[in-house]
Structures are given as structure tokens and as C-alpha cells.
JSON list of C-alpha atoms and ligand atoms in Angstrom, two decimals:
[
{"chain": "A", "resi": 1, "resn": "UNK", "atom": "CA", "xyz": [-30.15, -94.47, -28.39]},
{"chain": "A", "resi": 2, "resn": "UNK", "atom": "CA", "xyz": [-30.05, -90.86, -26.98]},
{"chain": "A", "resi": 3, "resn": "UNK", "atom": "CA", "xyz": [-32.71, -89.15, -28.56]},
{"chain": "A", "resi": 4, "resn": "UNK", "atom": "CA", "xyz": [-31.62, -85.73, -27.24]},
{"chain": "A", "resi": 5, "resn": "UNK", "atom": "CA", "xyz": [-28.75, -86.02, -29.40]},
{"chain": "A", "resi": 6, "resn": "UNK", "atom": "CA", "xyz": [-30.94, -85.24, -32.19]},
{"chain": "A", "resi": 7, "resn": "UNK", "atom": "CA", "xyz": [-32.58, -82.07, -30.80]},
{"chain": "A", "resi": 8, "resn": "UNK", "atom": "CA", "xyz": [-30.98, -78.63, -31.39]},
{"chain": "A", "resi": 9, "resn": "UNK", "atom": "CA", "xyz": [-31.00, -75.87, -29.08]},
{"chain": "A", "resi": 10, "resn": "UNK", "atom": "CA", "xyz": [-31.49, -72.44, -31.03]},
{"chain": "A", "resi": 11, "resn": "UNK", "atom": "CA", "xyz": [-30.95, -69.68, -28.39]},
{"chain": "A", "resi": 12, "resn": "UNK", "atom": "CA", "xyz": [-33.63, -66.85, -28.80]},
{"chain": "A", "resi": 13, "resn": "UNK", "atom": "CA", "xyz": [-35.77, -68.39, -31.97]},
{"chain": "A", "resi": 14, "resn": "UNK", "atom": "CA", "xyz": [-38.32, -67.12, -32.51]},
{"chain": "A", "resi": 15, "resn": "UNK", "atom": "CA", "xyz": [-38.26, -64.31, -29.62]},
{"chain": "A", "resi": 16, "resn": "UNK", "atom": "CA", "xyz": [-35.61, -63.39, -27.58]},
{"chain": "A", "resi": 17, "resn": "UNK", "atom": "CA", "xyz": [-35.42, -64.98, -24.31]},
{"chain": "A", "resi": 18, "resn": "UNK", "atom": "CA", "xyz": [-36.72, -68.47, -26.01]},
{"chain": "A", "resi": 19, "resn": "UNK", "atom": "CA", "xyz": [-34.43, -71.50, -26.28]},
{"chain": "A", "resi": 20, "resn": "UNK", "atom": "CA", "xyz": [-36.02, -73.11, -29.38]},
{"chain": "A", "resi": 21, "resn": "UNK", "atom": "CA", "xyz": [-36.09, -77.14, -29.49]},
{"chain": "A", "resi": 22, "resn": "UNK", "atom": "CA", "xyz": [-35.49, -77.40, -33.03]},
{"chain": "A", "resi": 23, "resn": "UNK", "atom": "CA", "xyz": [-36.63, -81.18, -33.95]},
{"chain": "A", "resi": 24, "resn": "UNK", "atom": "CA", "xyz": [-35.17, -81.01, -37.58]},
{"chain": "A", "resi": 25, "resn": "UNK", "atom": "CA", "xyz": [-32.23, -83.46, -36.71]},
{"chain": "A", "resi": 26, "resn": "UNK", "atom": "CA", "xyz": [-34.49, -85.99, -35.26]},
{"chain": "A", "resi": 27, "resn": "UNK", "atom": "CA", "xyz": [-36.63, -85.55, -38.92]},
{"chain": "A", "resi": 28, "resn": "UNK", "atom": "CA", "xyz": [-33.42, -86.09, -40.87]},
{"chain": "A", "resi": 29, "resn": "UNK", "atom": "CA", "xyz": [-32.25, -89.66, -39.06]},
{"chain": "A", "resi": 30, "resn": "UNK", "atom": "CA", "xyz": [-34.49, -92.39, -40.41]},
{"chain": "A", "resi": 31, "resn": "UNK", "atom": "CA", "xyz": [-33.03, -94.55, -37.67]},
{"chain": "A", "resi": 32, "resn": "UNK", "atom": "CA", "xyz": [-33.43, -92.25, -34.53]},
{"chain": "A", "resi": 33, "resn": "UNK", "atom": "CA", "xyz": [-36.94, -91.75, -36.21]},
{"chain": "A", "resi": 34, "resn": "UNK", "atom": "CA", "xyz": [-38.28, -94.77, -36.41]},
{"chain": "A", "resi": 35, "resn": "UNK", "atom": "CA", "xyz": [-36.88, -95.50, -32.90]},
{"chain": "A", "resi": 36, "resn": "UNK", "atom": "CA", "xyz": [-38.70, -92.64, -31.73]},
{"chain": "A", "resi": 37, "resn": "UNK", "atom": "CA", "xyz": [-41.59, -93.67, -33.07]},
{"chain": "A", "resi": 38, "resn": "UNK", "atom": "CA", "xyz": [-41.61, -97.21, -31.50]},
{"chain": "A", "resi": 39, "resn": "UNK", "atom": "CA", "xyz": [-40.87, -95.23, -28.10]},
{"chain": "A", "resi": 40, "resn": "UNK", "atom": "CA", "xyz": [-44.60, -93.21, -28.58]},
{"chain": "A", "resi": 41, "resn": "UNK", "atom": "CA", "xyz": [-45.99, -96.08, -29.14]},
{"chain": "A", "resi": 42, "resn": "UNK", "atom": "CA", "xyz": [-45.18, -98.29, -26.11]},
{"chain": "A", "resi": 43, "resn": "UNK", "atom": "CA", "xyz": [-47.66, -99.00, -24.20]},
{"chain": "A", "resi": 44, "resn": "UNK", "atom": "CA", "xyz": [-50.58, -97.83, -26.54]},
{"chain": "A", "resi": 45, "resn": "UNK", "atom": "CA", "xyz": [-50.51, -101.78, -27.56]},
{"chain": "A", "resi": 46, "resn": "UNK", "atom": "CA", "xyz": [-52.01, -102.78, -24.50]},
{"chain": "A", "resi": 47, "resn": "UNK", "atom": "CA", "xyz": [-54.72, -100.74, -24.30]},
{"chain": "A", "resi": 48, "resn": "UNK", "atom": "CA", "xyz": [-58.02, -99.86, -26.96]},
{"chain": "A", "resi": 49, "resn": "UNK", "atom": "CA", "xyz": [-56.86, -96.71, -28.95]},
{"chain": "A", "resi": 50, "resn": "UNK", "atom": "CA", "xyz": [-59.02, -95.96, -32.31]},
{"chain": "A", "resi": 51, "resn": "UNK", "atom": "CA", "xyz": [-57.54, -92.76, -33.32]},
{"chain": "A", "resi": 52, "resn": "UNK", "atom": "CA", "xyz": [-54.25, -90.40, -33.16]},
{"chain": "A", "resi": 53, "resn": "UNK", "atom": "CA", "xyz": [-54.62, -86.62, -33.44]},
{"chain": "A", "resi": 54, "resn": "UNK", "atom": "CA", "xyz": [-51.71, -84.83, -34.64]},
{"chain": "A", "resi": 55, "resn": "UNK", "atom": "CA", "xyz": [-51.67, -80.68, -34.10]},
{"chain": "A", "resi": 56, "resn": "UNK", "atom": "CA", "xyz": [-50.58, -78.40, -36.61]},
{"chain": "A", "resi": 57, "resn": "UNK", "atom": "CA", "xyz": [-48.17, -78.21, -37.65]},
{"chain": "A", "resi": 58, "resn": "UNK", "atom": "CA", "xyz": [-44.90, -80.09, -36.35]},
{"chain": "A", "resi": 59, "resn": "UNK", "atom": "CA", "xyz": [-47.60, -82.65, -34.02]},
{"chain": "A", "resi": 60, "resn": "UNK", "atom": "CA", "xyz": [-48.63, -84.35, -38.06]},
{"chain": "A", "resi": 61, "resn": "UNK", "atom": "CA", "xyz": [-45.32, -85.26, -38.37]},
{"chain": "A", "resi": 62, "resn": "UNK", "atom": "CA", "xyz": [-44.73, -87.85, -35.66]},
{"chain": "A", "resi": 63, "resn": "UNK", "atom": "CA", "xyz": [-48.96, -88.26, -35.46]},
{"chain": "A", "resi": 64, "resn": "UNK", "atom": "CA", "xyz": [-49.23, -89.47, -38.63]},
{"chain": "A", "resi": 65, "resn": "UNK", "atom": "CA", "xyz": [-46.35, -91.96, -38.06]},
{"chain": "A", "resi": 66, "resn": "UNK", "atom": "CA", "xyz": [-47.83, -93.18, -34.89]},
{"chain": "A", "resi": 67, "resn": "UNK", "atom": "CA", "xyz": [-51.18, -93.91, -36.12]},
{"chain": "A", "resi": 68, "resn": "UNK", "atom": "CA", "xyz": [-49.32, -96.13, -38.75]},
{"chain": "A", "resi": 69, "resn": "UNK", "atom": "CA", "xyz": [-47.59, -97.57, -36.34]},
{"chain": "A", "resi": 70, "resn": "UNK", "atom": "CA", "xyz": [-50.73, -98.42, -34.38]},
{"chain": "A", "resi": 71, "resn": "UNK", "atom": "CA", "xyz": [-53.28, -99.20, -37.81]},
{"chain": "A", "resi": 72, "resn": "UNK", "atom": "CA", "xyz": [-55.46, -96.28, -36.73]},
{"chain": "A", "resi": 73, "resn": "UNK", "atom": "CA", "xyz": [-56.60, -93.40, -37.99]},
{"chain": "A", "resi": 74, "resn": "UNK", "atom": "CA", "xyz": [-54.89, -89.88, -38.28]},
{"chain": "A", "resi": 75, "resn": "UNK", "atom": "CA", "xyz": [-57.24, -87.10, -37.24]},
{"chain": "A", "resi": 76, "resn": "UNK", "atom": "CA", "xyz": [-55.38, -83.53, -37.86]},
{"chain": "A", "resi": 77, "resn": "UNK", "atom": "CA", "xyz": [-56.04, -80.80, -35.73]},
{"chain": "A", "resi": 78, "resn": "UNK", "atom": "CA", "xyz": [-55.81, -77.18, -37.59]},
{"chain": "A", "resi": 79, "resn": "UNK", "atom": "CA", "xyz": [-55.33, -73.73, -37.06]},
{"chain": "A", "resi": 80, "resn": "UNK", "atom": "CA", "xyz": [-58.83, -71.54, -38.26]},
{"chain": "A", "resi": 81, "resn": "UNK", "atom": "CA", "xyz": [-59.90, -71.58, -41.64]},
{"chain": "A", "resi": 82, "resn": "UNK", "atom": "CA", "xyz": [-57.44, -75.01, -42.85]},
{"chain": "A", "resi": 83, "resn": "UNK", "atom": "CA", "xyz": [-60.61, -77.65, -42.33]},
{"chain": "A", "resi": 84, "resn": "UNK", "atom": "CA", "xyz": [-63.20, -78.08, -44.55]},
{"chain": "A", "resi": 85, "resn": "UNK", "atom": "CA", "xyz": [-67.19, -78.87, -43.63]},
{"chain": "A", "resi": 86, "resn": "UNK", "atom": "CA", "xyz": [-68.23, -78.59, -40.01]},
{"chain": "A", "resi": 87, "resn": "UNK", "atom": "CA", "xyz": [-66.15, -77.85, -37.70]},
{"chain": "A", "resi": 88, "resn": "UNK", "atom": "CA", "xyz": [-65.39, -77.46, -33.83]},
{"chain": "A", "resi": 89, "resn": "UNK", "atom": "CA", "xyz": [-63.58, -74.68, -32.69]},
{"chain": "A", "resi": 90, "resn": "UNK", "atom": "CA", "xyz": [-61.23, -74.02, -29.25]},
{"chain": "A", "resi": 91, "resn": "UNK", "atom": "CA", "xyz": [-59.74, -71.21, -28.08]},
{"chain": "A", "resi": 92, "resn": "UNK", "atom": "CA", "xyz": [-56.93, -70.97, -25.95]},
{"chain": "A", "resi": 93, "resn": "UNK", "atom": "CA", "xyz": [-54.81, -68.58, -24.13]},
{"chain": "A", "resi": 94, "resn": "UNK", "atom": "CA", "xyz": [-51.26, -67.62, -25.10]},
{"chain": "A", "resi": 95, "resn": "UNK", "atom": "CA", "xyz": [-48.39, -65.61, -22.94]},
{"chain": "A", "resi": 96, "resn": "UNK", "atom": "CA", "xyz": [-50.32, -62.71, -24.53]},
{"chain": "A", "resi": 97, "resn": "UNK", "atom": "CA", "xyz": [-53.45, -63.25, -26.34]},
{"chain": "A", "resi": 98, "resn": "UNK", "atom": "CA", "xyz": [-55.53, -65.71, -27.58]},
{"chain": "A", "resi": 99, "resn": "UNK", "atom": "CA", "xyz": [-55.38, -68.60, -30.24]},
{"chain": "A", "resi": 100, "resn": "UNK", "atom": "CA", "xyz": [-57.74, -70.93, -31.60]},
{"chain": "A", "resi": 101, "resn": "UNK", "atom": "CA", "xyz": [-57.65, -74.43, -33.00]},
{"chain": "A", "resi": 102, "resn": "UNK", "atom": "CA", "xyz": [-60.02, -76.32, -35.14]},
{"chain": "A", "resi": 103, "resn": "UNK", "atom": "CA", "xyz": [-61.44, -80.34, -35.85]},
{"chain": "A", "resi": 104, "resn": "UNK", "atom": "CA", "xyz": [-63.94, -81.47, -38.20]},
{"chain": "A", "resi": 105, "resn": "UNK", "atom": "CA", "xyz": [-67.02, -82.46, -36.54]},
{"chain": "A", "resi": 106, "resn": "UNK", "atom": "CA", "xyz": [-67.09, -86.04, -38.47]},
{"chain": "A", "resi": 107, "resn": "UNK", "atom": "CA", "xyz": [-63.38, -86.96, -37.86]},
{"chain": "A", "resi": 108, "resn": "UNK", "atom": "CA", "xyz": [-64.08, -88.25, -34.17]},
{"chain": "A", "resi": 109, "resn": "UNK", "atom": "CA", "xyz": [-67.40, -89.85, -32.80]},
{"chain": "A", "resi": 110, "resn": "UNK", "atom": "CA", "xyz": [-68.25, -91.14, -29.54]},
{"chain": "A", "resi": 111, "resn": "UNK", "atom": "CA", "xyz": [-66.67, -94.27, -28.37]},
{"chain": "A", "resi": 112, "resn": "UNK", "atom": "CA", "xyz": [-63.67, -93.73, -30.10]},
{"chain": "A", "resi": 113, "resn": "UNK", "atom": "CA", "xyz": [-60.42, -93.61, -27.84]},
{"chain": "A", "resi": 114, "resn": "UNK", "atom": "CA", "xyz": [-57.72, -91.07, -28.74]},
{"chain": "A", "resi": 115, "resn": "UNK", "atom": "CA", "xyz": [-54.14, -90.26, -28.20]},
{"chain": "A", "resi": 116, "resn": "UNK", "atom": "CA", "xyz": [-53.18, -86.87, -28.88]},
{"chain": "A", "resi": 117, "resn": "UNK", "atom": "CA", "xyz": [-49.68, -86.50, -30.12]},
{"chain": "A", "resi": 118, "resn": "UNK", "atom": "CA", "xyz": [-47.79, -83.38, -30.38]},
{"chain": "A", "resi": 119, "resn": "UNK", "atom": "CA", "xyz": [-43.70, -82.43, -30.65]},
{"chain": "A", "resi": 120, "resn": "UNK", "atom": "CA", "xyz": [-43.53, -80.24, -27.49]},
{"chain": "A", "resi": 121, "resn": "UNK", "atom": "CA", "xyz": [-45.55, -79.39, -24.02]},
{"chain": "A", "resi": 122, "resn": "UNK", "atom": "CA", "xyz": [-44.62, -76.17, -23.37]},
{"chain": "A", "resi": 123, "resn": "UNK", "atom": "CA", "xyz": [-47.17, -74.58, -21.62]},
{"chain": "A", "resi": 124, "resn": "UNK", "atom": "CA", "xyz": [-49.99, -77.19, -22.23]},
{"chain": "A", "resi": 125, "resn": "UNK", "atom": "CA", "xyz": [-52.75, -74.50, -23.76]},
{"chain": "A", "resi": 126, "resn": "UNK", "atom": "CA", "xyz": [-53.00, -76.23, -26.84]},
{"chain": "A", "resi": 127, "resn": "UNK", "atom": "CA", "xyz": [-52.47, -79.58, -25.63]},
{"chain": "A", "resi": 128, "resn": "UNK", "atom": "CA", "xyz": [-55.53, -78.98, -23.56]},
{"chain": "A", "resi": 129, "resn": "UNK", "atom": "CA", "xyz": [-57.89, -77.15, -26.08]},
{"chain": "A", "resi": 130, "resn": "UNK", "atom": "CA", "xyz": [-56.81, -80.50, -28.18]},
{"chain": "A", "resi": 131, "resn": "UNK", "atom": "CA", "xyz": [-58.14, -82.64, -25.59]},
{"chain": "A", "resi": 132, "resn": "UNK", "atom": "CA", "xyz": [-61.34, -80.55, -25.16]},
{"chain": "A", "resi": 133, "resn": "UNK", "atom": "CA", "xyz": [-62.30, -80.76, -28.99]},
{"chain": "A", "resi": 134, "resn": "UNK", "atom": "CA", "xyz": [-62.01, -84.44, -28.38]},
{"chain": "A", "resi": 135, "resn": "UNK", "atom": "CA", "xyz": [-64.07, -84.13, -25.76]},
{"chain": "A", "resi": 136, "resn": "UNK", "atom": "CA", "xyz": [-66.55, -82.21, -27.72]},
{"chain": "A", "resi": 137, "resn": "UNK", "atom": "CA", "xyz": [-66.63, -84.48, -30.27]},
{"chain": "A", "resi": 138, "resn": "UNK", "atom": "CA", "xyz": [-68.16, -87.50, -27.61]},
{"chain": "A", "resi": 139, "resn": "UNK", "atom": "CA", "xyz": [-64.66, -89.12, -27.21]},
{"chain": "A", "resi": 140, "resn": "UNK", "atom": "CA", "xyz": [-62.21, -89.76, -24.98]},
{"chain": "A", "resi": 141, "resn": "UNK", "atom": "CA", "xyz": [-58.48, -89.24, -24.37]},
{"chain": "A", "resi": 142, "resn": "UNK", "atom": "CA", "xyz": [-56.51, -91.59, -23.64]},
{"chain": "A", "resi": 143, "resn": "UNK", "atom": "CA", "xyz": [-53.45, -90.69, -23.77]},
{"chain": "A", "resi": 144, "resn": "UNK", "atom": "CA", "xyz": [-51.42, -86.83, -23.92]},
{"chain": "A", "resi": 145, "resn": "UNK", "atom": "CA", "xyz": [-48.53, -88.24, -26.05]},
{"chain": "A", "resi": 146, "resn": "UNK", "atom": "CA", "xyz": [-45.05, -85.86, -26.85]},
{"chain": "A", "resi": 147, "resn": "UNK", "atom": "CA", "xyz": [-41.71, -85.93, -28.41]},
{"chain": "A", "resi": 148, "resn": "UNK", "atom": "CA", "xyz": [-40.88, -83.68, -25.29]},
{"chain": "A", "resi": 149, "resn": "UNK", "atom": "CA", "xyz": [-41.50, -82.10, -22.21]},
{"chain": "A", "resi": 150, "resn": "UNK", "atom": "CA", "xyz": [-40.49, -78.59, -21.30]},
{"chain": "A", "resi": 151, "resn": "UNK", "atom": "CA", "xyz": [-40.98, -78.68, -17.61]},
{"chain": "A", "resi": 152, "resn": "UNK", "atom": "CA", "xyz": [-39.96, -75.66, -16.25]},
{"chain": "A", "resi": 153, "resn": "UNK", "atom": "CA", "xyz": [-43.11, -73.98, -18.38]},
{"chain": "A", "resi": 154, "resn": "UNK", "atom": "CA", "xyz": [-45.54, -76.97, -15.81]},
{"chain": "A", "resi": 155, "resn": "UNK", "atom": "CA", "xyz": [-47.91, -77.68, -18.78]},
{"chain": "A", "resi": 156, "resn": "UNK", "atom": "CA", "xyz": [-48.27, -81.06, -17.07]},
{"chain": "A", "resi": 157, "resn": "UNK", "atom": "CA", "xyz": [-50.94, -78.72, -14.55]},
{"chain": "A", "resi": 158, "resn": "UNK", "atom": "CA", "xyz": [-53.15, -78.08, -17.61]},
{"chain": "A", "resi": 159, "resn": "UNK", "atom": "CA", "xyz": [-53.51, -81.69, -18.39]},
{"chain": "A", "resi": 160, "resn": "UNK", "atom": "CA", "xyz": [-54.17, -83.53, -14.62]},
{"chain": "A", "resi": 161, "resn": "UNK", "atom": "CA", "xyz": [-56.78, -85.39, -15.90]},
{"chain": "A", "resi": 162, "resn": "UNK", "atom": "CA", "xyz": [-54.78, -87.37, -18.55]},
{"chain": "A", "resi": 163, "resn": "UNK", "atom": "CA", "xyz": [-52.39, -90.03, -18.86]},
{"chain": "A", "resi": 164, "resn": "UNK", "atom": "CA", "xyz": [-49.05, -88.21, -19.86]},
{"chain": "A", "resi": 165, "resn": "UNK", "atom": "CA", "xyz": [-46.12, -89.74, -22.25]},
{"chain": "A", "resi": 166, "resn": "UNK", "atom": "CA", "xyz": [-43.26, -87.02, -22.63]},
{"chain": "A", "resi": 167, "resn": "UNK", "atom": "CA", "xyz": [-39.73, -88.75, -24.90]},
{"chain": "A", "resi": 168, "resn": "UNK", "atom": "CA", "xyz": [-37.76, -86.49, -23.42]},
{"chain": "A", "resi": 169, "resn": "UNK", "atom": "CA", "xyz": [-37.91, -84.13, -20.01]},
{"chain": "A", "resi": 170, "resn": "UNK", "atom": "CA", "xyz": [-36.17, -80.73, -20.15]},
{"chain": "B", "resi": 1, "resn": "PRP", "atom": "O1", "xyz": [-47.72, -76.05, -24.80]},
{"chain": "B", "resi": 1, "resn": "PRP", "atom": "P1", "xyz": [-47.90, -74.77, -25.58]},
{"chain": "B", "resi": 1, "resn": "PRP", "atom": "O2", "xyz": [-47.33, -73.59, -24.86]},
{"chain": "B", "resi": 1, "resn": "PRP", "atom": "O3", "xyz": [-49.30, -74.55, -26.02]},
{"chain": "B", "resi": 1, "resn": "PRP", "atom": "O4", "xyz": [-46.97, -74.88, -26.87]},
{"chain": "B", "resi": 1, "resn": "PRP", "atom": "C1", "xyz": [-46.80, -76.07, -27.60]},
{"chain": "B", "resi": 1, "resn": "PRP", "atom": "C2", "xyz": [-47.13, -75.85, -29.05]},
{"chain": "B", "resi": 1, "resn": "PRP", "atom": "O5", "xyz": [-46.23, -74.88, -29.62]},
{"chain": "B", "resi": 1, "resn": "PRP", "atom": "C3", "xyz": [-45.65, -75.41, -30.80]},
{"chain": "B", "resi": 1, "resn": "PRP", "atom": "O6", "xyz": [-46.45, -75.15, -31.92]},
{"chain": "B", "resi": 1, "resn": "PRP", "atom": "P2", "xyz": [-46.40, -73.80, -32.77]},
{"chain": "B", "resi": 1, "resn": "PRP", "atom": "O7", "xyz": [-47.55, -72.94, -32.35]},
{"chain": "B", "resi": 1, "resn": "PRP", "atom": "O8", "xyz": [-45.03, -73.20, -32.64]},
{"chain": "B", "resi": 1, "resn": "PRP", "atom": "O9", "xyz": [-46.71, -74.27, -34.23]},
{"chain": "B", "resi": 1, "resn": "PRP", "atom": "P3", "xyz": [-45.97, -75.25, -35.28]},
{"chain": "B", "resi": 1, "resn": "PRP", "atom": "O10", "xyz": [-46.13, -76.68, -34.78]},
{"chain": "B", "resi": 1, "resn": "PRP", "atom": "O11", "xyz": [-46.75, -75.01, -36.52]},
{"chain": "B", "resi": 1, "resn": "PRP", "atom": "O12", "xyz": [-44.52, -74.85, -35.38]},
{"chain": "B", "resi": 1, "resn": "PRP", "atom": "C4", "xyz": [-45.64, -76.90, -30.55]},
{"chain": "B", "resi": 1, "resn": "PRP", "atom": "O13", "xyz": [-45.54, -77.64, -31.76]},
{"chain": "B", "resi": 1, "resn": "PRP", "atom": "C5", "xyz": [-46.93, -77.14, -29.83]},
{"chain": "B", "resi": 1, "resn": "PRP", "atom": "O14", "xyz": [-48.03, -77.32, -30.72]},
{"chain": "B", "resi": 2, "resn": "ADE", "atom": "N1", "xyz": [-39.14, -73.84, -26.76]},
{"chain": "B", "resi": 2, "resn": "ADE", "atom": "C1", "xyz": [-39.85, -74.43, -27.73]},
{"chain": "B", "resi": 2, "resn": "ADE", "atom": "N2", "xyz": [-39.23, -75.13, -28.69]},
{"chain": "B", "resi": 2, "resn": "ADE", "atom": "C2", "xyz": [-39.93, -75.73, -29.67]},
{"chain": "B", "resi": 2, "resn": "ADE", "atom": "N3", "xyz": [-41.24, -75.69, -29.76]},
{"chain": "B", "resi": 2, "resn": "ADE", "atom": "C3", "xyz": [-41.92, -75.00, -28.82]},
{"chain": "B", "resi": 2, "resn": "ADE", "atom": "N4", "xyz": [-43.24, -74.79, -28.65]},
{"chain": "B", "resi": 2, "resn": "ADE", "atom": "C4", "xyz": [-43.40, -74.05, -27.55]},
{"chain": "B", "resi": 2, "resn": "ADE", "atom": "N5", "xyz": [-42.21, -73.76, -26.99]},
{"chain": "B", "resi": 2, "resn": "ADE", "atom": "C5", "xyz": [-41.26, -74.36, -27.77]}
]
């Protein structure tokens, strides 16, 4: 199965200038899916993972279905102010400006072995600050794991230190 077939480009969304990988097709096939989910998870069998995180919001969608896949837990990483309790907090630059993401302190412990699963690497800023909170938290990654790859944007030099697992290269 060609899972590019089920990703839309949308030519300047949301800025001008942006060629927007629009996963919404992918969502709507059960089939294409599920075999997309089975693809994230190769390899993960043979080695000791106890947790997927998922980022906000479009990295819950296939994180969630992953850590099914694997019988592990989902860990959600949010944009400020979404978590409740104690929290960790990364920030991370953008083109212009800043952003920030946000784990509870609890939902990862040392020991534990994550994956961290979004749709796209684009630039690989939050990718990373993902894989520092998980770092924070004691853990540690073992796995960067995405639907896709945008390589022209070389987020893949953000993340040397990690075992990569891009779906699809653009
Ligand atoms: O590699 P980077 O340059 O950091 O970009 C990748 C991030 O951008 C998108 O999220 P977005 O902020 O659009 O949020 P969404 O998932 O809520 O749509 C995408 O889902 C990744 O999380
Ligand atoms: N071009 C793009 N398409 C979809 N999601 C993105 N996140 C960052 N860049 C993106």
C-alpha cells in the first residue's frame, strides 16, 4: 500500500509559501490506517518500550493507536496550561519566536523506555523539546517515531542522538 496516496498537499495552508501535508485522508481509511499503524510499530517488538508519547495535537492520534498496538501506555504531551498537577515545561524555538510544551511530572519515571510519536518532522524543535521532557523526567528515548519526514526543513540534525522512524520521506 502507498501511504502517500492518502496525504494531501494544500499549497500555502496555513501561511503562504507552506505546502501543508494534510493527513485527513489517511484518518478517514480504516484500512490504510491500521496499515500505517502496523508500519510505526515494526521493529518496536524487538526491543523494551514502556511508554508512547503522542504531541498535541495531530501526534495523539496515531500515539494513542501505537501504544495500543504495543500494550503500553499513552503519555500526551500538551501545549501550556492543558495538563493538570505538576508539570515540566520546554521551550522551543520557532521560524520566529518561541513555543513551549508541557508533561506531567508523574506520567514518566526513570527506567521507563519511550517512543515519541508525532505526524510530521518538520523542523525537529518540538520533536526535540519532546525528547528533552523525557529526559527530564529520568527516562529514555528510544525511539523518534513519525508519519513523515519533511527533509528539506533537516529536522533529522536536531535529533542525532536518537533512533529515527519517518513513514514517509518528502
Ligand atoms: O518539526 P517542527 O518544525 O517542530 O514541526 C512539527 C510540528 O508541527 C505540527 O504541529 P502543529 O504545531 O501544527 O500543531 P497541531 O498538531 O496541533 O496541528 C506537527 O504536528 C508537529 O507537532
Ligand atoms: N508542512 C507541514 N504540513 C503539516 N504539518 C506540518 N507541521 C510542520 N510543517 C508541516
Amino acid at each position: 500500500m502507498n501511504l502517500k496516496k492518502y496525504i494531501n498537499d494544500i499549497p500555502d495552508f496555513p501561511k503562504e509559501g507552506v505546502v501543508f501535508k494534510d493527513i485527513c485522508p489517511l484518518l478517514a481509511s480504516p484500512k490504510a490506517t491500521d496499515y500505517a499503524v502496523d508500519l510505526l510499530a515494526k521493529g518496536l517488538h524487538d526491543i523494551n518500550v514502556t511508554k508512547i508519547v503522542g504531541i498535541e495535537s495531530r501526534g495523539f492520534l496515531f500515539g494513542l493507536a501505537l501504544a495500543q498496538k504495543m500494550g503500553v501506555s499513552f503519555v500526551p504531551i500538551r501545549k501550556p496550561g492543558k495538563l493538570p498537577g505538576a508539570i515540566l515545561q520546554q521551550k522551543y524555538a520557532l521560524e520566529y519566536g518561541e513555543d513551549c510544551i508541557e508533561i506531567q511530572e508523574e506520567a514518566i519515571q526513570p527506567g521507563d523506555y519511550v517512543v515519541v510519536h508525532d505526524d510530521v518532522l518538520a523542523t525537529g524543535g518540538t520533536a526535540a523539546a519532546a525528547c528533552k521532557l523525557v529526559e527530564q523526567c529520568g527516562a529514555t528515548v528510544v525511539q523518534c517515531n513519525f508519519l513523515m519526514e519533511l527533509g528539506f526543513l533537516d529536522g533529522r540534525s536536531k535529533l542525532k542522538q536518537y533512533h529515527l522512524h519517518s513513514l514517509m520521506h518528502y
